Coordinates of C-alpha atoms in Angstrom, one line a residue:
X1 CA -23.4 -17.3 16.4
X2 CA -23.8 -14.0 17.6
X3 CA -21.0 -11.1 17.2
X4 CA -20.2 -11.5 21.2
X5 CA -20.1 -15.3 20.9
X6 CA -17.4 -14.9 17.9
X7 CA -15.2 -12.5 19.9
X8 CA -11.4 -13.3 19.8
X9 CA -9.3 -13.8 22.7
X10 CA -5.3 -12.7 21.7
X11 CA -3.8 -9.8 19.9
X12 CA -0.6 -9.0 19.2
X13 CA -0.4 -5.3 19.7
X14 CA 3.8 -4.8 19.1
X15 CA 5.8 -4.3 17.9
X16 CA 7.3 -4.1 14.8
X17 CA 10.5 -5.6 13.9
X18 CA 10.4 -7.2 17.3
X19 CA 9.5 -11.0 16.8
X20 CA 6.1 -9.9 16.0
X21 CA 6.3 -12.6 12.7
X22 CA 8.0 -15.3 14.3
X23 CA 5.8 -15.4 17.4
X24 CA 2.9 -15.9 14.8
X25 CA 4.6 -18.3 12.5
X26 CA 5.2 -20.5 16.2
X27 CA 1.6 -20.2 16.8
X28 CA 0.5 -21.7 13.3
X29 CA 1.7 -24.3 14.0
X30 CA -0.1 -25.2 17.6
X31 CA -3.2 -27.0 16.8
X32 CA -4.8 -25.5 20.2
X33 CA -4.3 -21.9 18.4
X34 CA -6.4 -20.2 15.7
X35 CA -4.6 -17.3 14.0
X36 CA -6.1 -14.9 11.3
X37 CA -6.2 -15.6 7.5
X38 CA -3.5 -13.4 6.8
X39 CA -0.9 -11.9 10.2
X40 CA -1.4 -8.5 10.2
X41 CA -5.3 -7.6 9.8
X42 CA -4.8 -4.0 10.4
X43 CA -8.3 -3.5 12.0
X44 CA -8.6 -1.9 14.4
X45 CA -6.2 1.1 12.7
X46 CA -8.1 1.5 10.0
X47 CA -9.2 5.3 9.5
X48 CA -11.6 4.1 7.5
X49 CA -14.5 2.6 10.0
X50 CA -17.2 3.8 11.4
X51 CA -15.6 4.2 14.8
X52 CA -19.2 4.8 16.5
X53 CA -21.1 2.1 15.1
X54 CA -18.3 -0.5 14.1
X55 CA -18.9 -3.6 11.7
X56 CA -16.9 -6.1 13.7
X57 CA -18.1 -8.8 10.3
X58 CA -15.3 -8.2 8.2
X59 CA -13.0 -8.3 11.3
X60 CA -14.2 -12.0 12.4
X61 CA -14.2 -12.8 9.0
X62 CA -10.5 -13.2 9.4
X63 CA -10.8 -16.3 11.8
X64 CA -12.0 -20.0 11.4
X65 CA -14.8 -20.0 14.0
X66 CA -15.5 -23.9 13.5
X67 CA -11.3 -24.0 14.6
X68 CA -9.8 -23.5 18.1
X69 CA -11.6 -21.5 20.7
X70 CA -8.4 -19.8 21.2
X71 CA -7.9 -17.2 18.7
X72 CA -5.7 -14.5 17.6
X73 CA -4.0 -11.9 15.6
X74 CA -0.8 -10.0 15.4
X75 CA -1.1 -6.3 13.7
X76 CA 2.2 -4.6 15.3
X77 CA 1.2 -1.2 14.8
X78 CA -1.7 -1.7 17.2
X79 CA 0.4 -0.6 19.7
X80 CA 1.9 2.2 18.8
X81 CA -1.5 3.9 16.9
X82 CA -3.8 6.5 17.7
X83 CA -7.3 4.9 19.1
X84 CA -6.3 1.5 18.3
X85 CA -6.0 0.0 22.1
X86 CA -8.8 2.0 22.9
X87 CA -11.2 0.3 20.0
X88 CA -9.8 -3.1 21.2
X89 CA -11.0 -2.4 24.8
X90 CA -14.1 -1.4 23.6
X91 CA -14.7 -4.2 20.8
X92 CA -13.8 -7.0 24.1
X93 CA -12.2 -5.7 27.2
X94 CA -11.2 -9.2 28.1
X95 CA -8.9 -9.9 25.2
X96 CA -5.6 -10.8 26.2
X97 CA -3.1 -8.5 24.9
X98 CA 0.9 -9.5 23.9
X99 CA 3.4 -7.1 23.5
X100 CA 6.7 -8.0 22.1
X101 CA 9.8 -5.8 22.5
X102 CA 13.1 -5.1 21.3
X103 CA 16.4 -3.1 21.8
X104 CA 14.7 0.5 20.8
X105 CA 18.0 1.3 19.1
X106 CA 18.5 -1.7 17.2
X107 CA 14.4 -1.9 16.4
X108 CA 15.5 1.9 14.6
X109 CA 17.6 0.0 12.7
X110 CA 16.1 -2.5 11.3
X111 CA 13.3 -0.6 10.8
X112 CA 15.0 1.8 8.6
X113 CA 16.7 -1.0 7.1
X114 CA 13.5 -2.4 5.9
X115 CA 12.2 0.6 4.5
X116 CA 15.2 1.3 2.7
X117 CA 14.9 -1.9 0.8
X118 CA 12.0 -2.3 -0.3
X119 CA 12.4 1.7 -1.6
X120 CA 10.3 3.7 0.8
X121 CA 13.2 5.5 2.2
X122 CA 15.6 7.1 0.4
X123 CA 17.9 8.7 3.1
X124 CA 20.2 8.1 5.4
X125 CA 19.3 6.6 8.6
X126 CA 21.5 9.3 10.1
X127 CA 19.5 11.8 9.0
X128 CA 16.4 9.8 10.1
X129 CA 16.9 9.7 13.0
X130 CA 17.2 13.6 13.8
X131 CA 15.8 16.2 11.0
X132 CA 13.9 13.5 9.1
X133 CA 11.3 13.5 12.8
X134 CA 10.1 16.6 11.1
X135 CA 8.4 14.3 8.5
X136 CA 5.7 13.1 11.6
X137 CA 4.7 16.7 12.2
X138 CA 2.8 16.8 8.7
X139 CA 1.0 13.1 9.5
X140 CA -2.3 12.3 10.0
X141 CA -2.9 11.4 13.1
X142 CA -1.0 14.1 13.9
X143 CA 2.9 13.7 14.3
X144 CA 1.8 9.4 13.5
X145 CA 3.8 8.1 10.2
X146 CA 3.7 4.3 9.8
X147 CA 6.4 4.2 7.6
X148 CA 9.1 7.2 9.2
X149 CA 8.9 6.4 12.7
X150 CA 12.0 4.9 13.4
X151 CA 12.7 7.0 16.2
X152 CA 9.0 7.0 17.4
X153 CA 7.5 3.7 18.1
X154 CA 11.0 2.9 20.2
X155 CA 9.2 5.0 22.9
X156 CA 7.9 1.7 25.0
X157 CA 7.6 3.3 28.3
X158 CA 5.0 5.8 26.6
X159 CA 3.2 3.2 24.9
X160 CA 2.5 0.7 27.3
X161 CA 1.6 2.7 29.6
X162 CA -1.1 4.0 27.8
X163 CA -1.9 -0.2 27.6
X164 CA -2.1 -0.8 31.7
X165 CA -4.2 2.1 31.5
X166 CA -7.1 0.5 29.7
X167 CA -6.4 -3.3 30.6
X168 CA -5.4 -5.0 33.9
X169 CA -1.9 -6.3 33.8
X170 CA -3.1 -9.6 34.1
X171 CA -4.1 -9.0 30.5
X172 CA -1.1 -8.0 29.1
X173 CA 2.1 -9.9 28.4
X174 CA 5.2 -8.3 27.7
X175 CA 8.0 -10.4 26.0
X176 CA 11.4 -10.2 24.5
X177 CA 12.6 -10.8 21.0
X178 CA 15.7 -11.6 21.9
X179 CA 14.0 -14.5 24.2
X180 CA 12.3 -15.9 21.7
X181 CA 15.1 -15.8 19.4
X182 CA 17.4 -18.4 21.7
X183 CA 15.2 -19.4 23.5
X184 CA 11.9 -20.0 22.0
X185 CA 10.0 -23.0 23.7
X186 CA 10.2 -21.1 26.6
X187 CA 8.5 -18.1 25.7
X188 CA 5.9 -20.0 23.9
X189 CA 5.4 -22.1 26.8
X190 CA 4.9 -18.5 28.7
X191 CA 2.2 -17.4 25.5
X192 CA 0.5 -20.6 26.5
X193 CA -0.3 -20.5 30.1
X194 CA -0.7 -16.2 29.4
X195 CA -3.6 -17.7 26.9
X196 CA -4.9 -20.3 29.0
X197 CA -3.4 -23.2 26.1
X198 CA -2.5 -26.5 26.7
X199 CA 1.8 -26.3 26.9
X200 CA 2.4 -26.3 23.0
X201 CA 5.3 -29.4 21.8
X202 CA 8.8 -28.5 20.7
X203 CA 9.5 -25.7 18.7
X204 CA 12.6 -26.0 16.6
X205 CA 14.5 -22.5 16.4
X206 CA 15.1 -20.9 13.5
X207 CA 15.2 -17.5 11.7
X208 CA 11.7 -16.3 10.3
X209 CA 11.4 -13.0 8.1
X210 CA 14.8 -12.1 8.3
X211 CA 15.0 -9.0 5.5
X212 CA 17.5 -9.5 2.3
X213 CA 20.9 -8.7 2.3
X214 CA 21.9 -5.6 0.7
X215 CA 24.5 -2.7 0.5
X216 CA 22.3 0.0 3.0
X217 CA 25.7 2.3 2.8
X218 CA 27.7 0.8 5.7
X219 CA 26.1 -0.3 9.6
X220 CA 24.9 1.7 12.5
X221 CA 27.6 4.0 13.6
X222 CA 28.4 3.9 17.5
X223 CA 27.5 7.8 17.3
X224 CA 23.7 7.2 15.9
X225 CA 23.3 4.4 18.6
X226 CA 24.6 6.6 21.2
X227 CA 22.3 9.1 20.1
X228 CA 19.5 7.1 20.4
X229 CA 19.9 5.8 24.1
X230 CA 20.0 9.0 25.8
X231 CA 17.3 10.0 23.6
X232 CA 15.2 6.9 25.1
X233 CA 17.3 6.6 28.2
X234 CA 14.3 8.6 30.1
X235 CA 11.6 6.5 28.4
X236 CA 13.3 2.8 29.3
X237 CA 14.1 4.2 32.7
X238 CA 9.4 4.8 32.4
X239 CA 9.5 1.5 30.7
X240 CA 11.4 -0.4 33.7
X241 CA 9.5 1.4 36.3
X242 CA 6.4 -0.7 34.5
X243 CA 7.3 -3.7 33.8
X244 CA 11.0 -4.7 35.1
X245 CA 11.8 -4.8 31.3
X246 CA 15.7 -3.4 31.0
X247 CA 17.5 -3.6 27.9
X248 CA 21.2 -3.5 27.9

């Protein structure tokens, strides 16, 4: 089988802390869909690869070519990381892209809690979403950071606009984390229809990848939430115009 025939069919390209792990776990139960051996392959955001002449062999090794014909992976940084989407488009311009979204304020708070819990973050959330954003100015690529991008990853309108500039809209499915949590069967039915897979068997709703409880020094404050909502207002209007997706 040549490399063209081995190209995968779909990628869950975003966003972090928006139900991508839950979606991956649900899809893993579907015998008509083949997933990568690890959830986050991190191929198209790998800056060590020679992207002038990429070797897709290691990427395809993540998939069982003897399994289902519909194959895909979920690496939620792809939507955010510079040039990842362009690399995906060069790899397979017909690939179908799934994007899971979550209220950007809740997403930022959840992202910070995860980093704080694992010790990568030591500063309070209030500082991180204000003065702490300057840390990204020293990141490579310019202005992007894997760990401290609590605010930046939530500018969905900008990211989705770039996605639509690279892929036809009928190759993109936008879904919401809240919908997957409340009614996974409806979301999974939409995903399978989008992937042209047979309807999935009913699943029992469950919590997936819920972070361990610890003392974060309090809850998300009204002040911080209002600050972020004001910061995201213009971009969320952009997202609504592009997709019709609205977060209250």
